[in-house]
Short mmCIF file of C-alpha atoms in Angstrom, two decimals:
data_model
loop_
_atom_site.label_atom_id
_atom_site.label_comp_id
_atom_site.label_asym_id
_atom_site.label_seq_id
_atom_site.Cartn_x
_atom_site.Cartn_y
_atom_site.Cartn_z
CA UNK A 726 -23.91 -11.04 -0.49
CA UNK A 727 -25.59 -7.64 0.04
CA UNK A 728 -23.29 -4.67 -0.56
CA UNK A 729 -23.56 -3.60 3.09
CA UNK A 730 -22.31 -7.00 4.20
CA UNK A 731 -19.46 -6.78 1.69
CA UNK A 732 -18.47 -3.43 3.19
CA UNK A 733 -18.55 -4.94 6.69
CA UNK A 734 -16.25 -7.78 5.59
CA UNK A 735 -13.95 -5.28 3.89
CA UNK A 736 -13.88 -3.18 7.08
CA UNK A 737 -12.84 -6.22 9.12
CA UNK A 738 -9.96 -7.21 6.84
CA UNK A 739 -8.88 -3.57 6.66
CA UNK A 740 -8.78 -3.42 10.47
CA UNK A 741 -6.91 -6.70 10.71
CA UNK A 742 -4.41 -5.59 8.08
CA UNK A 743 -3.79 -2.07 9.36
CA UNK A 744 -3.54 -3.48 12.89
CA UNK A 745 0.16 -4.22 12.32
CA UNK A 746 0.86 -0.49 11.99
CA UNK A 747 -1.13 0.07 15.19
CA UNK A 748 1.00 -2.54 16.96
CA UNK A 749 4.16 -0.76 15.85
CA UNK A 750 2.84 2.55 17.25
CA UNK A 751 2.03 0.96 20.60
CA UNK A 752 5.48 -0.60 20.82
CA UNK A 753 7.06 2.86 20.62
CA UNK A 754 6.18 3.31 24.29
CA UNK A 755 5.18 -0.03 25.79
CA UNK A 756 7.37 -3.12 26.19
CA UNK A 757 5.87 -5.91 24.05
CA UNK A 758 4.70 -8.34 26.75
CA UNK A 759 3.08 -5.54 28.76
CA UNK A 760 1.42 -4.29 25.57
CA UNK A 761 0.02 -7.78 24.94
CA UNK A 762 -1.18 -7.97 28.56
CA UNK A 763 -3.08 -4.70 28.22
CA UNK A 764 -4.50 -5.76 24.86
CA UNK A 765 -6.14 -8.87 26.30
CA UNK A 766 -7.13 -7.14 29.54
CA UNK A 767 -9.22 -4.60 27.65
CA UNK A 768 -10.66 -7.40 25.51
CA UNK A 769 -11.93 -9.04 28.70
CA UNK A 770 -13.17 -5.98 30.60
CA UNK A 771 -15.93 -4.95 30.64
CA UNK A 772 -17.23 -7.24 27.85
CA UNK A 773 -17.11 -10.37 30.02
CA UNK A 774 -19.94 -9.00 32.19
CA UNK A 775 -22.25 -8.83 29.17
CA UNK A 776 -21.39 -12.03 27.32
CA UNK A 777 -22.34 -15.47 28.59
CA UNK A 778 -19.55 -18.04 28.88
CA UNK A 779 -19.66 -20.47 25.95
CA UNK A 780 -20.88 -23.92 26.94
CA UNK A 781 -17.44 -25.47 26.62
CA UNK A 782 -14.91 -27.13 28.94
CA UNK A 783 -12.56 -24.74 30.70
CA UNK A 784 -9.59 -26.59 29.21
CA UNK A 785 -10.70 -25.62 25.71
CA UNK A 786 -10.96 -21.94 26.67
CA UNK A 787 -7.62 -22.06 28.49
CA UNK A 788 -5.78 -23.77 25.64
CA UNK A 789 -7.06 -21.30 23.06
CA UNK A 790 -6.29 -18.31 25.28
CA UNK A 791 -2.72 -19.46 25.94
CA UNK A 792 -2.02 -20.26 22.29
CA UNK A 793 -3.43 -16.99 20.98
CA UNK A 794 -2.27 -14.77 23.84
CA UNK A 795 1.23 -16.03 24.64
CA UNK A 796 1.99 -18.04 21.52
CA UNK A 797 0.64 -15.84 18.75
CA UNK A 798 0.51 -12.28 20.02
CA UNK A 799 3.26 -12.55 22.61
CA UNK A 800 5.74 -13.71 19.94
CA UNK A 801 4.31 -11.31 17.34
CA UNK A 802 4.78 -8.28 19.60
CA UNK A 803 8.28 -9.38 20.61
CA UNK A 804 9.32 -9.82 16.99
CA UNK A 805 7.80 -6.53 15.86
CA UNK A 806 9.67 -4.58 18.52
CA UNK A 807 12.86 -4.63 16.42
CA UNK A 808 13.14 -7.88 14.45
CA UNK A 809 10.64 -7.50 11.58
CA UNK A 810 8.74 -4.70 9.88
CA UNK A 811 4.93 -4.43 10.19
CA UNK A 812 4.31 -5.09 6.50
CA UNK A 813 6.35 -8.28 6.41
CA UNK A 814 4.88 -9.44 9.72
CA UNK A 815 1.37 -9.11 8.24
CA UNK A 816 2.47 -11.30 5.34
CA UNK A 817 4.48 -14.01 7.10
CA UNK A 818 1.88 -14.56 9.84
CA UNK A 819 -0.51 -15.80 7.13
CA UNK A 820 1.53 -19.00 6.95
CA UNK A 821 -0.79 -20.11 9.75
CA UNK A 822 -3.02 -21.32 6.91
CA UNK A 823 -0.45 -23.95 5.90
CA UNK A 824 0.40 -24.90 9.47
CA UNK A 825 -3.32 -25.40 10.07
CA UNK A 826 -3.52 -27.54 6.95
CA UNK A 827 -0.62 -29.74 8.04
CA UNK A 828 -1.99 -30.15 11.56
CA UNK A 829 -5.44 -30.99 10.21
CA UNK A 830 -3.98 -33.56 7.83
CA UNK A 831 -2.03 -35.18 10.67
CA UNK A 832 -4.99 -35.27 13.06
CA UNK A 833 -7.51 -36.48 10.47
CA UNK A 834 -5.02 -38.79 8.70
CA UNK A 835 -5.84 -37.16 5.38
CA UNK A 836 -3.55 -37.05 2.38
CA UNK A 837 -2.15 -33.72 1.21
CA UNK A 838 -3.44 -33.04 -2.30
CA UNK A 839 -1.09 -32.07 -5.17
CA UNK A 840 -2.47 -28.52 -5.37
CA UNK A 841 -1.82 -28.11 -1.64
CA UNK A 842 1.82 -29.10 -2.08
CA UNK A 843 2.07 -26.55 -4.90
CA UNK A 844 0.45 -23.89 -2.71
CA UNK A 845 2.82 -24.70 0.14
CA UNK A 846 5.79 -24.52 -2.24
CA UNK A 847 4.76 -21.09 -3.50
CA UNK A 848 4.38 -19.73 0.02
CA UNK A 849 7.66 -21.31 1.16
CA UNK A 850 9.40 -19.69 -1.81
CA UNK A 851 8.07 -16.32 -0.70
CA UNK A 852 9.38 -16.88 2.82
CA UNK A 853 12.71 -17.88 1.30
CA UNK A 854 12.86 -14.60 -0.61
CA UNK A 855 12.32 -12.71 2.66
CA UNK A 856 14.95 -14.78 4.48
CA UNK A 857 17.52 -14.10 1.75
CA UNK A 858 17.39 -10.32 2.18
CA UNK A 859 19.06 -8.52 5.05
CA UNK A 860 18.12 -4.87 4.59
CA UNK A 861 16.81 -4.56 8.14
CA UNK A 862 13.18 -5.36 7.27
CA UNK A 863 13.50 -8.77 8.93
CA UNK A 864 16.17 -10.65 10.83
CA UNK A 865 16.41 -14.47 10.90
CA UNK A 866 15.26 -14.37 14.52
CA UNK A 867 12.31 -12.14 13.68
CA UNK A 868 11.27 -14.40 10.82
CA UNK A 869 11.52 -17.46 13.07
CA UNK A 870 9.46 -15.79 15.79
CA UNK A 871 6.68 -14.89 13.35
CA UNK A 872 6.66 -18.43 11.97
CA UNK A 873 6.36 -19.76 15.53
CA UNK A 874 3.54 -17.27 16.15
CA UNK A 875 1.82 -18.55 13.00
CA UNK A 876 2.25 -22.15 14.21
CA UNK A 877 0.73 -21.23 17.57
CA UNK A 878 -2.18 -19.59 15.74
CA UNK A 879 -2.64 -22.80 13.74
CA UNK A 880 -2.69 -24.86 16.96
CA UNK A 881 -5.32 -22.46 18.31
CA UNK A 882 -7.35 -23.00 15.14
CA UNK A 883 -7.39 -26.72 15.88
CA UNK A 884 -8.57 -26.04 19.44
CA UNK A 885 -11.19 -23.62 18.15
CA UNK A 886 -12.40 -26.21 15.65
CA UNK A 887 -13.08 -28.61 18.52
CA UNK A 888 -15.24 -25.93 20.12
CA UNK A 889 -17.72 -26.27 17.26
CA UNK A 890 -20.23 -23.56 16.41
CA UNK A 891 -20.10 -21.00 19.21
CA UNK A 892 -20.60 -17.27 19.61
CA UNK A 893 -17.15 -16.21 18.39
CA UNK A 894 -17.27 -12.86 20.16
CA UNK A 895 -18.02 -14.51 23.52
CA UNK A 896 -15.38 -17.15 22.78
CA UNK A 897 -12.70 -14.51 22.17
CA UNK A 898 -13.59 -12.63 25.36
CA UNK A 899 -13.68 -15.68 27.64
CA UNK A 900 -10.51 -17.21 26.19
CA UNK A 901 -8.73 -13.89 26.66
CA UNK A 902 -9.12 -14.39 30.42
CA UNK A 903 -6.45 -17.08 30.20
CA UNK A 904 -4.08 -14.93 28.15
CA UNK A 905 -3.72 -12.14 30.71
CA UNK A 906 -2.09 -13.88 33.75
CA UNK A 907 0.75 -15.64 31.86
CA UNK A 908 1.49 -12.52 29.80
CA UNK A 909 1.61 -10.40 32.96
CA UNK A 910 3.90 -12.91 34.70
CA UNK A 911 6.22 -13.05 31.66
CA UNK A 912 6.29 -9.25 31.52
CA UNK A 913 7.22 -9.05 35.19
CA UNK A 914 9.93 -11.70 34.79
CA UNK A 915 11.55 -10.56 31.54
CA UNK A 916 10.71 -6.85 31.29
CA UNK A 917 10.60 -6.09 34.99
CA UNK A 918 8.57 -3.60 37.05
CA UNK A 919 10.96 -0.75 36.24
CA UNK A 920 10.64 -1.09 32.46
CA UNK A 921 6.92 -1.67 32.75
CA UNK A 922 6.56 1.49 34.80
CA UNK A 923 8.63 3.48 32.32
CA UNK A 924 6.47 2.22 29.49
CA UNK A 925 3.27 3.23 31.24
CA UNK A 926 4.77 6.65 32.04
CA UNK A 927 5.70 7.18 28.36
CA UNK A 928 2.30 6.05 27.12
CA UNK A 929 0.39 8.90 25.51
CA UNK A 930 -2.95 9.18 23.75
CA UNK A 931 -1.62 7.38 20.67
CA UNK A 932 -0.38 4.49 22.81
CA UNK A 933 -3.67 4.01 24.61
CA UNK A 934 -5.56 4.35 21.34
CA UNK A 935 -3.37 1.52 20.01
CA UNK A 936 -4.22 -0.64 23.03
CA UNK A 937 -7.95 0.03 22.67
CA UNK A 938 -7.80 -0.53 18.91
CA UNK A 939 -6.26 -3.94 19.59
CA UNK A 940 -8.93 -4.90 22.07
CA UNK A 941 -12.07 -3.26 20.71
CA UNK A 942 -11.42 -2.93 16.99
CA UNK A 943 -9.27 -5.95 16.21
CA UNK A 944 -10.79 -8.41 18.69
CA UNK A 945 -14.35 -7.45 19.60
CA UNK A 946 -15.48 -5.73 16.40
CA UNK A 947 -13.33 -7.80 14.04
CA UNK A 948 -14.12 -11.28 15.33
CA UNK A 949 -17.69 -10.35 16.26
CA UNK A 950 -18.57 -9.08 12.78
CA UNK A 951 -16.64 -11.89 11.06
CA UNK A 952 -18.57 -14.48 13.05
CA UNK A 953 -21.85 -12.64 12.31
CA UNK A 954 -21.10 -12.71 8.57
CA UNK A 955 -20.11 -16.39 8.61
CA UNK A 956 -23.43 -17.19 10.28
CA UNK A 957 -25.31 -15.55 7.40
CA UNK A 958 -23.25 -16.48 4.35
CA UNK A 959 -21.35 -19.49 3.05
CA UNK A 960 -17.75 -19.63 4.24
CA UNK A 961 -16.68 -19.75 0.59
CA UNK A 962 -18.14 -16.26 0.18
CA UNK A 963 -16.54 -14.68 3.24
CA UNK A 964 -13.24 -16.45 3.92
CA UNK A 965 -11.47 -15.55 0.62
CA UNK A 966 -11.60 -11.89 1.64
CA UNK A 967 -9.02 -12.67 4.33
CA UNK A 968 -6.48 -12.74 1.50
CA UNK A 969 -6.66 -8.94 1.61
CA UNK A 970 -5.24 -8.77 5.16
CA UNK A 971 -1.55 -8.71 4.10
CA UNK A 972 -2.44 -6.38 1.22
CA UNK A 973 -3.81 -3.87 3.73
CA UNK A 974 -0.93 -4.66 6.08
CA UNK A 975 1.84 -3.90 3.58
CA UNK A 976 0.10 -0.91 2.00
CA UNK A 977 -0.74 0.80 5.30
CA UNK A 978 2.80 0.18 6.57
CA UNK A 979 4.16 1.85 3.43
CA UNK A 980 1.73 4.76 3.72
CA UNK A 981 1.78 5.39 7.48
CA UNK A 982 5.32 4.37 8.41
CA UNK A 983 7.17 4.83 5.14
CA UNK A 984 8.08 1.15 4.95
CA UNK A 985 9.80 0.53 1.63
CA UNK A 986 8.33 -1.81 -0.97
CA UNK A 987 11.26 -2.89 -3.13
CA UNK A 988 10.83 -5.49 -5.85
CA UNK A 989 11.89 -8.39 -3.64
CA UNK A 990 9.12 -7.64 -1.12
CA UNK A 991 6.53 -7.49 -3.86
CA UNK A 992 7.81 -10.78 -5.30
CA UNK A 993 7.70 -12.40 -1.84
CA UNK A 994 4.17 -11.09 -1.30
CA UNK A 995 3.07 -12.37 -4.71
CA UNK A 996 4.44 -15.85 -3.97
CA UNK A 997 2.89 -16.11 -0.50
CA UNK A 998 -0.46 -14.70 -1.62
CA UNK A 999 -0.48 -16.98 -4.67
CA UNK A 1000 0.02 -19.96 -2.39
CA UNK A 1001 -2.75 -18.80 -0.07
CA UNK A 1002 -5.11 -18.13 -2.97
CA UNK A 1003 -4.42 -21.50 -4.60
CA UNK A 1004 -4.99 -23.37 -1.34
CA UNK A 1005 -8.23 -21.50 -0.66
CA UNK A 1006 -9.76 -20.99 -4.09
CA UNK A 1007 -8.82 -24.12 -6.08
CA UNK A 1008 -11.25 -26.43 -4.20
CA UNK A 1009 -14.04 -23.90 -4.78
CA UNK A 1010 -13.24 -23.60 -8.47
CA UNK A 1011 -13.04 -27.40 -8.85
CA UNK A 1012 -16.39 -27.85 -7.12
CA UNK A 1013 -18.01 -25.37 -9.47
CA UNK A 1014 -16.51 -27.07 -12.53
CA UNK A 1015 -17.80 -30.46 -11.38
CA UNK A 1016 -21.27 -29.11 -10.70
CA UNK A 1017 -21.47 -27.27 -14.04
#
């Protein structure tokens, strides 16, 4: 991979990781469901006027938009309001890898391999370490909400897999259309016009920068560049770099927000990341050994 492409991939994972700090900054003013509504609204407009709709059934676009918009980010924003710290959220959300694995095994009737059980066990141990500590970094409810968000993300991965090879940037924009209405309705029902108005009145330059960062940086640039790189390089070259997302997430939360990194957090991170790395890298290493 050319060094410039490596830097692009690194920029994407850095954006995705530091995005959890950006979310926390936006939640200082905006109620979470309204924040999510604005995030997807700016992902749609004006990009939708310049990107052709993917040649896919509307039901596929709608399912992905609902799962990502309401299921993943709706729950993520709600949890990050007061139930879990940004650094831990960036780590726990990566369990979507194992949920995706389990769903794929169920759909394709495949057998879970021994190394995958070991990887799952390592990650589950890390989640257990987080659940056993009550220093305010995460509540049981917050942990559950992030796990549900990860499961929703995994379900969206299955829907996205059925879409096949598409322009990922256009796919993200057109699926976001279906995230906005339900998020807006939920915001009106549970947050109410008064709280929504107060949030918009409190929103300052930092808040709107957080909204735009979500839409333009995290969604349009991040997924657009990631898809561009995957089209030019083997997935085995690009995908492992996603392991750096929680590294950036926890380090930027410690640097920007002063989030503490006690030993138990580092142990939990090591367990979860070890599980992710084993699940992702062992098949590649085995393939190389067999071909040697």
